[in-house]
CSV table of C-alpha atoms in Angstrom, one decimal:
chain,number,residue,atom,x,y,z
Y,23,MET,CA,45.3,16.6,-14.6
Y,24,GLN,CA,46.7,18.0,-11.3
Y,25,ALA,CA,50.1,18.5,-13.0
Y,26,ALA,CA,48.4,20.5,-15.8
Y,27,VAL,CA,46.6,22.6,-13.2
Y,28,SER,CA,49.9,23.2,-11.3
Y,29,ALA,CA,51.6,24.3,-14.5
Y,30,ALA,CA,48.7,26.7,-15.3
Y,31,ALA,CA,48.9,28.0,-11.7
Y,32,ALA,CA,52.6,28.6,-12.0
Y,33,ALA,CA,52.2,30.4,-15.3
Y,34,ARG,CA,49.4,32.6,-13.8
Y,35,VAL,CA,51.5,33.5,-10.7
Y,36,MET,CA,54.5,34.4,-12.9
Y,37,ALA,CA,52.4,36.6,-15.1
Y,38,ALA,CA,50.2,38.4,-12.6
Y,39,GLY,CA,51.8,37.7,-9.2
Y,40,TYR,CA,50.0,36.7,-6.1
Y,41,PRO,CA,46.7,38.8,-5.9
Y,42,GLY,CA,45.7,38.1,-2.3
Y,43,PRO,CA,46.4,39.7,1.1
Y,44,PRO,CA,49.9,39.6,2.7
Y,45,PRO,CA,51.0,36.8,5.0
Y,46,LEU,CA,48.8,36.2,8.0
Y,47,THR,CA,50.7,37.2,11.2
Y,48,TRP,CA,49.7,37.8,14.8
Y,49,VAL,CA,49.8,41.5,14.1
Y,50,ARG,CA,47.4,41.2,11.1
Y,51,VAL,CA,45.1,39.0,13.2
Y,52,ILE,CA,44.3,42.3,15.0
Y,53,THR,CA,44.8,44.9,12.3
Y,54,ALA,CA,43.4,43.2,9.2
Y,55,TRP,CA,39.9,44.7,8.5
Y,56,GLN,CA,37.7,45.3,5.6
Y,57,LEU,CA,34.3,46.8,4.9
Y,58,THR,CA,31.8,44.5,3.1
Y,59,PRO,CA,28.2,44.8,2.1
Y,60,ALA,CA,27.4,42.1,4.7
Y,61,THR,CA,28.9,44.2,7.4
Y,62,VAL,CA,26.9,47.2,6.4
Y,63,ALA,CA,23.7,45.1,6.4
Y,64,ALA,CA,24.6,43.8,9.8
Y,65,LEU,CA,25.1,47.2,11.3
Y,66,LEU,CA,21.8,48.5,9.8
Y,67,LEU,CA,20.1,45.4,11.3
Y,68,ALA,CA,21.6,46.2,14.8
Y,69,ALA,CA,20.5,49.8,14.5
Y,70,ALA,CA,16.9,48.8,13.6
Y,71,TYR,CA,16.7,46.4,16.5
Y,72,ARG,CA,18.0,49.0,19.0
Y,73,ALA,CA,15.5,51.6,17.6
Y,74,ALA,CA,12.7,49.1,18.0
Y,75,VAL,CA,13.7,48.4,21.6
Y,76,ARG,CA,13.8,52.1,22.4
Y,77,ARG,CA,10.4,52.6,20.9
Y,78,LEU,CA,8.9,49.8,22.9
Y,79,ARG,CA,10.4,51.1,26.2
Y,80,ALA,CA,9.2,54.6,25.4
Y,81,ARG,CA,5.7,53.2,25.2
Y,82,GLY,CA,6.0,51.7,28.6
Y,83,GLY,CA,6.9,48.2,27.5
Y,84,GLN,CA,9.6,46.0,29.0
Y,85,TRP,CA,12.4,44.3,27.1
Y,86,PRO,CA,15.2,42.2,28.8
Y,87,ALA,CA,18.7,43.5,28.3
Y,88,THR,CA,19.9,40.0,27.7
Y,89,ARG,CA,17.9,39.8,24.5
Y,90,CYS,CA,19.6,43.0,23.3
Y,91,TRP,CA,23.0,41.7,24.1
Y,92,SER,CA,22.3,38.4,22.4
Y,93,PHE,CA,21.1,40.0,19.2
Y,94,VAL,CA,23.4,43.0,18.9
Y,95,ALA,CA,26.7,41.9,20.6
Y,96,GLY,CA,26.3,38.1,19.9
Y,97,GLY,CA,24.6,37.8,16.5
Y,98,VAL,CA,25.6,41.1,14.8
Y,99,GLY,CA,29.0,41.1,16.4
Y,100,ALA,CA,29.8,37.6,15.2
Y,101,LEU,CA,28.5,38.5,11.7
Y,102,VAL,CA,30.8,41.5,11.5
Y,103,LEU,CA,33.8,39.6,12.8
Y,104,VAL,CA,33.7,36.8,10.2
Y,105,ASN,CA,33.1,39.3,7.4
Y,106,SER,CA,35.3,42.3,8.2
Y,107,ALA,CA,38.0,41.0,10.6
Y,108,PHE,CA,40.9,38.8,9.6
Y,109,ILE,CA,38.6,35.8,9.0
Y,110,GLY,CA,36.8,37.6,6.3
Y,111,VAL,CA,40.0,39.1,4.9
Y,112,TYR,CA,41.6,35.7,4.4
Y,113,ALA,CA,38.5,33.6,3.7
Y,114,GLY,CA,39.2,33.9,0.0
Y,115,VAL,CA,42.8,32.5,0.2
Y,116,LEU,CA,42.7,30.1,3.2
Y,117,PHE,CA,40.5,27.1,3.2
Y,118,TRP,CA,40.4,27.0,7.1
Y,119,ALA,CA,39.4,30.6,7.3
Y,120,ARG,CA,36.4,30.0,5.0
Y,121,ALA,CA,35.5,27.0,7.1
Y,122,VAL,CA,35.5,29.2,10.3
Y,123,GLN,CA,33.3,31.7,8.4
Y,124,ASN,CA,30.8,29.1,7.3
Y,125,VAL,CA,30.5,27.4,10.6
Y,126,THR,CA,29.9,30.7,12.3
Y,127,LEU,CA,27.3,31.8,9.8
Y,128,LEU,CA,25.3,28.5,10.3
Y,129,MET,CA,25.7,27.9,14.1
Y,130,ILE,CA,26.7,31.1,15.9
Y,131,VAL,CA,25.1,34.1,14.3
Y,132,PRO,CA,21.5,32.6,14.0
Y,133,MET,CA,21.7,31.2,17.5
Y,134,PHE,CA,22.2,34.6,19.0
Y,135,PHE,CA,19.7,36.1,16.6
Y,136,ALA,CA,17.1,33.6,17.9
Y,137,MET,CA,17.9,34.4,21.5
Y,138,GLY,CA,17.2,38.0,20.8
Y,139,ALA,CA,13.5,37.2,20.1
Y,140,PRO,CA,13.1,39.6,17.1
Y,141,LEU,CA,9.6,38.2,16.2
Y,142,THR,CA,8.3,39.0,19.6
Y,143,LEU,CA,9.7,42.5,19.3
Y,144,LEU,CA,8.0,42.9,16.0
Y,145,ARG,CA,4.7,41.6,17.3
Y,146,GLU,CA,4.8,44.1,20.2
Y,147,LEU,CA,5.3,47.1,17.9
Y,148,ALA,CA,3.1,46.0,15.0
Y,149,PRO,CA,-0.4,47.5,14.7
Y,150,PRO,CA,-3.4,45.2,15.2
Y,151,SER,CA,-4.0,45.1,11.5
Y,152,VAL,CA,-0.6,43.5,11.0
Y,153,ARG,CA,-0.4,41.5,14.2
Y,154,ALA,CA,-3.5,39.5,13.5
Y,155,PRO,CA,-2.4,38.2,10.1
Y,156,LEU,CA,1.0,37.4,11.4
Y,157,GLY,CA,-0.6,35.4,14.3
Y,158,ARG,CA,-2.8,33.5,11.9
Y,159,ALA,CA,0.1,32.7,9.6
Y,160,LEU,CA,2.2,31.5,12.6
Y,161,ARG,CA,-0.7,29.2,13.7
Y,162,SER,CA,-1.4,27.9,10.2
Y,163,ARG,CA,-1.1,24.2,9.1
Y,164,LEU,CA,1.6,25.2,6.6
Y,165,ALA,CA,3.7,26.8,9.3
Y,166,ARG,CA,3.3,23.7,11.5
Y,167,LYS,CA,4.4,21.4,8.7
Y,168,LEU,CA,7.4,23.6,7.8
Y,169,THR,CA,8.6,23.5,11.4
Y,170,PHE,CA,8.1,19.8,11.9
Y,171,PRO,CA,11.3,18.2,13.3
Y,172,LEU,CA,11.7,16.0,10.3
Y,173,VAL,CA,11.6,19.1,8.1
Y,174,VAL,CA,13.7,21.4,10.2
Y,175,THR,CA,16.4,18.8,10.8
Y,176,PRO,CA,17.5,18.5,7.1
Y,177,ILE,CA,17.3,22.3,6.8
Y,178,PHE,CA,20.0,22.6,9.5
Y,179,LEU,CA,22.1,19.5,8.7
Y,180,VAL,CA,22.3,19.6,4.9
Y,181,PRO,CA,23.7,23.1,4.1
Y,182,LEU,CA,27.4,22.5,4.9
Y,183,PRO,CA,27.7,19.1,3.1
Y,184,LEU,CA,25.8,20.7,0.2
Y,185,VAL,CA,28.3,23.5,0.0
Y,186,TYR,CA,31.4,21.4,0.3
Y,187,LEU,CA,30.5,18.4,-1.7
Y,188,THR,CA,29.1,20.1,-4.7
Y,189,PRO,CA,30.3,22.8,-7.2
Y,190,ILE,CA,28.8,25.4,-4.9
Y,191,TYR,CA,32.0,25.8,-2.9
Y,192,PRO,CA,34.4,26.7,-5.8
Y,193,ALA,CA,31.7,28.9,-7.2
Y,194,SER,CA,31.5,30.8,-3.9
Y,195,LEU,CA,35.2,31.4,-4.1
Y,196,GLU,CA,35.2,32.7,-7.6
Y,197,HIS,CA,32.0,34.8,-7.6
Y,198,GLY,CA,31.0,37.3,-4.9
Y,199,TRP,CA,27.3,37.0,-5.5
Y,200,VAL,CA,27.4,33.2,-5.0
Y,201,ALA,CA,29.3,33.7,-1.7
Y,202,ALA,CA,26.6,36.2,-0.6
Y,203,LEU,CA,23.8,33.7,-1.4
Y,204,VAL,CA,25.7,30.9,0.5
Y,205,GLY,CA,26.1,33.2,3.5
Y,206,THR,CA,22.5,34.2,3.5
Y,207,GLY,CA,21.4,30.6,3.1
Y,208,LEU,CA,23.5,29.5,6.0
Y,209,VAL,CA,22.2,32.2,8.3
Y,210,GLY,CA,18.6,31.5,7.2
Y,211,ALA,CA,18.9,27.7,7.7
Y,212,GLY,CA,20.4,28.2,11.2
Y,213,TRP,CA,17.8,30.7,12.2
Y,214,MET,CA,15.0,28.3,11.2
Y,215,TYR,CA,16.5,25.7,13.4
Y,216,PHE,CA,17.3,27.8,16.5
Y,217,TRP,CA,14.0,29.7,16.4
Y,218,THR,CA,12.0,26.5,16.5
Y,219,ARG,CA,14.3,24.8,19.1
Y,220,PHE,CA,14.7,27.6,21.6
Y,221,ARG,CA,11.1,28.8,21.4
Y,222,VAL,CA,12.1,32.3,22.8
Y,223,ASP,CA,9.9,33.7,20.0
Y,224,PRO,CA,6.4,32.2,19.4
Y,225,THR,CA,6.6,29.1,17.2
Y,226,PRO,CA,3.9,27.1,15.4
Y,227,ARG,CA,4.9,23.9,17.3
Y,228,THR,CA,6.0,23.1,20.9
Y,229,ASP,CA,8.0,19.9,20.4
Y,230,PRO,CA,9.8,18.5,23.4
Y,231,TYR,CA,13.3,19.7,24.0
Y,232,LEU,CA,14.5,16.1,23.9
Y,233,VAL,CA,13.9,16.4,20.1
Y,234,SER,CA,16.5,19.1,20.0
Y,235,LEU,CA,19.0,17.0,21.9
Y,236,GLY,CA,18.4,14.2,19.3
Y,237,ILE,CA,19.0,16.6,16.4
Y,238,SER,CA,22.3,17.7,18.1
Y,239,ALA,CA,23.5,14.1,18.3
Y,240,ALA,CA,22.8,13.7,14.6
Y,241,GLU,CA,24.6,17.0,13.9
Y,242,VAL,CA,27.7,15.7,15.7
Y,243,VAL,CA,27.7,12.5,13.6
Y,244,LEU,CA,27.3,14.5,10.3
Y,245,ASP,CA,30.1,16.9,11.3
Y,246,GLY,CA,32.4,14.0,11.9
Y,247,ALA,CA,31.5,12.4,8.5
Y,248,LEU,CA,32.0,15.7,6.7
Y,249,GLY,CA,35.3,16.4,8.5
Y,250,LEU,CA,36.6,13.0,7.6
Y,251,PHE,CA,35.7,13.4,4.0
Y,252,VAL,CA,37.4,16.8,3.7
Y,253,TRP,CA,40.4,15.5,5.6
Y,254,LEU,CA,41.0,12.2,3.6
Y,255,GLY,CA,39.2,13.1,0.4
Y,256,PRO,CA,40.4,14.9,-2.7
Y,257,LEU,CA,41.3,18.5,-2.8
Y,258,LEU,CA,38.3,20.8,-3.0
Y,259,ALA,CA,38.4,23.7,-5.5
Y,260,PRO,CA,42.0,22.7,-6.5
Y,261,ARG,CA,41.9,24.8,-9.6
Y,262,TYR,CA,41.1,27.9,-7.6
Y,263,TYR,CA,43.6,27.4,-4.8
Y,264,LEU,CA,46.5,26.2,-7.0
Y,265,ALA,CA,46.0,29.0,-9.5
Y,266,LEU,CA,45.9,31.5,-6.6
Y,267,GLY,CA,49.6,30.6,-6.0
Y,268,ARG,CA,49.7,31.7,-2.3
Y,269,PRO,CA,53.4,31.9,-1.5
Y,270,TRP,CA,53.0,31.8,2.3
Y,271,GLY,CA,51.3,29.7,5.0
Y,272,PRO,CA,50.3,26.0,4.8
Y,273,ASP,CA,50.2,24.3,1.4
Y,274,VAL,CA,46.9,23.5,-0.2
Y,275,ARG,CA,46.6,20.0,1.3
Y,276,LEU,CA,47.6,21.0,4.9
Y,277,ASP,CA,45.2,24.0,4.6
Y,278,GLN,CA,42.3,21.7,3.8
Y,279,ILE,CA,43.2,19.3,6.6
Y,280,ILE,CA,43.1,22.3,9.1
Y,281,GLY,CA,39.8,23.3,7.6
Y,282,ALA,CA,38.5,19.7,8.1
Y,283,GLY,CA,39.3,20.0,11.8
Y,284,VAL,CA,37.4,23.3,11.9
Y,285,LEU,CA,34.3,21.7,10.3
Y,286,TRP,CA,34.5,18.7,12.6
Y,287,ILE,CA,35.7,19.9,16.0
Y,288,GLY,CA,34.7,23.5,15.5
Y,289,GLY,CA,31.1,22.5,14.6
Y,290,ASP,CA,30.9,20.4,17.8
Y,291,LEU,CA,32.3,23.2,19.9
Y,292,ALA,CA,29.9,25.7,18.4
Y,293,GLY,CA,27.0,23.4,19.5
Y,294,LEU,CA,27.9,23.5,23.1
Y,295,PRO,CA,26.3,26.9,23.8
Y,296,PHE,CA,23.1,25.6,22.1
Y,297,LEU,CA,23.1,22.5,24.4
Y,298,ALA,CA,23.5,24.8,27.4
Y,299,VAL,CA,20.6,27.0,26.4
Y,300,VAL,CA,18.4,24.0,25.6
Y,301,LEU,CA,19.1,22.3,29.0
Y,302,ARG,CA,18.5,25.6,30.9
Y,303,ARG,CA,15.2,26.2,29.1
Y,304,MET,CA,14.2,22.5,29.5
Y,305,THR,CA,14.9,22.7,33.3
Y,306,GLY,CA,13.0,26.0,33.6
Y,307,GLU,CA,10.0,24.5,31.7
Y,308,ASP,CA,10.0,21.5,34.0
Y,309,ALA,CA,10.0,23.7,37.0
Y,310,GLU,CA,7.1,25.8,35.6
Y,311,GLN,CA,5.1,22.7,34.9
Y,312,ALA,CA,5.8,21.4,38.4
Y,313,ALA,CA,4.6,24.7,39.8
Y,314,GLN,CA,1.4,24.5,37.7
Y,315,VAL,CA,0.7,20.9,38.9
Y,316,ASP,CA,1.2,22.0,42.6
Y,317,ALA,CA,-1.1,24.9,42.1
Y,318,GLU,CA,-3.7,22.7,40.5
Y,319,LEU,CA,-3.5,20.3,43.4
Y,320,ASP,CA,-3.8,23.1,46.0
Y,321,HIS,CA,-6.8,24.5,44.1
Y,322,GLN,CA,-8.5,21.2,43.9
Y,323,GLU,CA,-7.9,20.5,47.6
Y,324,LEU,CA,-9.5,23.9,48.4
Y,325,LEU,CA,-12.5,23.1,46.3
Y,326,ASP,CA,-12.8,19.7,47.9
Y,327,SER,CA,-12.7,21.2,51.4
Y,328,ARG,CA,-15.4,23.7,50.5
Y,329,ALA,CA,-17.6,21.0,49.0
Y,330,ALA,CA,-17.2,18.9,52.1
Y,331,LEU,CA,-18.2,21.8,54.4
Y,332,GLU,CA,-21.3,22.4,52.2
Y,333,ARG,CA,-22.3,18.8,52.3
Y,334,ALA,CA,-21.9,18.7,56.1
Y,335,ALA,CA,-24.0,21.8,56.5
Y,336,GLU,CA,-26.7,20.4,54.2
Y,337,ALA,CA,-26.8,17.2,56.2
Y,338,ALA,CA,-27.2,19.2,59.5
Y,339,GLY,CA,-29.9,21.4,58.0
Y,340,THR,CA,-27.9,24.6,58.7
Y,341,GLN,CA,-26.2,27.2,56.6
Y,342,PRO,CA,-22.5,26.6,56.1
Y,343,ALA,CA,-20.4,28.7,58.4
Y,344,ALA,CA,-18.4,31.6,56.9
Y,345,GLU,CA,-15.0,30.5,56.0
Y,346,PRO,CA,-12.5,31.9,58.5
Y,347,ASP,CA,-9.6,33.9,57.4
Y,348,ARG,CA,-6.9,31.7,56.0
Y,349,PRO,CA,-3.3,32.3,54.8
Y,350,ARG,CA,-3.0,32.9,51.1
Y,351,LEU,CA,-1.8,30.0,49.0
Y,352,TRP,CA,1.5,30.5,47.3
Y,353,TRP,CA,0.0,30.4,43.8
Y,354,GLU,CA,-2.5,33.2,44.5
Y,355,ASP,CA,0.4,35.6,44.3
Y,356,HIS,CA,1.6,34.3,41.0
Y,357,PRO,CA,-0.1,36.5,38.3
Y,358,GLU,CA,-0.4,33.8,35.6
Y,359,LEU,CA,-1.5,31.0,37.8
Y,360,ALA,CA,-3.9,33.1,39.9
Y,361,GLU,CA,-5.6,34.4,36.7
Y,362,ARG,CA,-5.8,30.9,35.3
Y,363,PHE,CA,-7.6,29.5,38.4
Y,364,ARG,CA,-9.8,32.6,38.7
Y,365,ARG,CA,-11.1,32.0,35.2
Y,366,HIS,CA,-11.6,28.3,36.1
């Protein structure tokens, strides 16, 4: 079968010649660029995000610059690079370039999008007639079920094996519309995961960050299994790559082995920034909870002291003396904690 495919590939190359881009060199790593519909959509998305931030600030609102950098430079920038730079140019002829593209679309682009908090930005600018239904939808039982860890985890872990172990992969090489659907699905699956794990935007659930670490461990195992299969298993999309007849670079088998390393090691390396963000947010959340506990203890101690003074005054048959001036407790200068105990 493979010999027949090779003969057909040779006949096609002799008849039509190699149809792909020229050999990949260090110069072309810098100079190879193309304009794609995905790039245009990404630039429009960046423009819309920046316009929304300017509108919010013009109304007197505050928006951290780190969120802008995450969404525009991180998310949109990575999306443009893997579609228009040399990775996108050579993704149709090199297995490893397509692997870099897919890993980036699943793990890098949506991670930076989630750090940009677009849902919060939309909520700040939406009129009350839109904000209220959005809030109800976010708090609905359906939203809580869809973001349950046992639902979100397969949404994040399944896409790459589904692409590479089914006919979806060769179809994405042969048809542009299939490739567009695959790319959109990867970004959407990654967004669903990072949105619910980071919780920069409001989410239906507040699962512990330890759940995210457990999912990351499962992702490492699955990346290894997929990488081993691609490395040691049969050629993927052999008819396409052999018929392409690329006369330069690694052969089809070596190209797939390099791509297996990208799916395995590259996927794990791409997860390191996620772990750093989760650990930072988990540490910050622990510190905030500790501050709340300390404030509650201080508040309770103050209430107990006042109650003791009142009981002593009642036992003596006198009015309680006016409380002398005292130094302010630290939590009274914290807006959120002060308001919380004032309502209490």
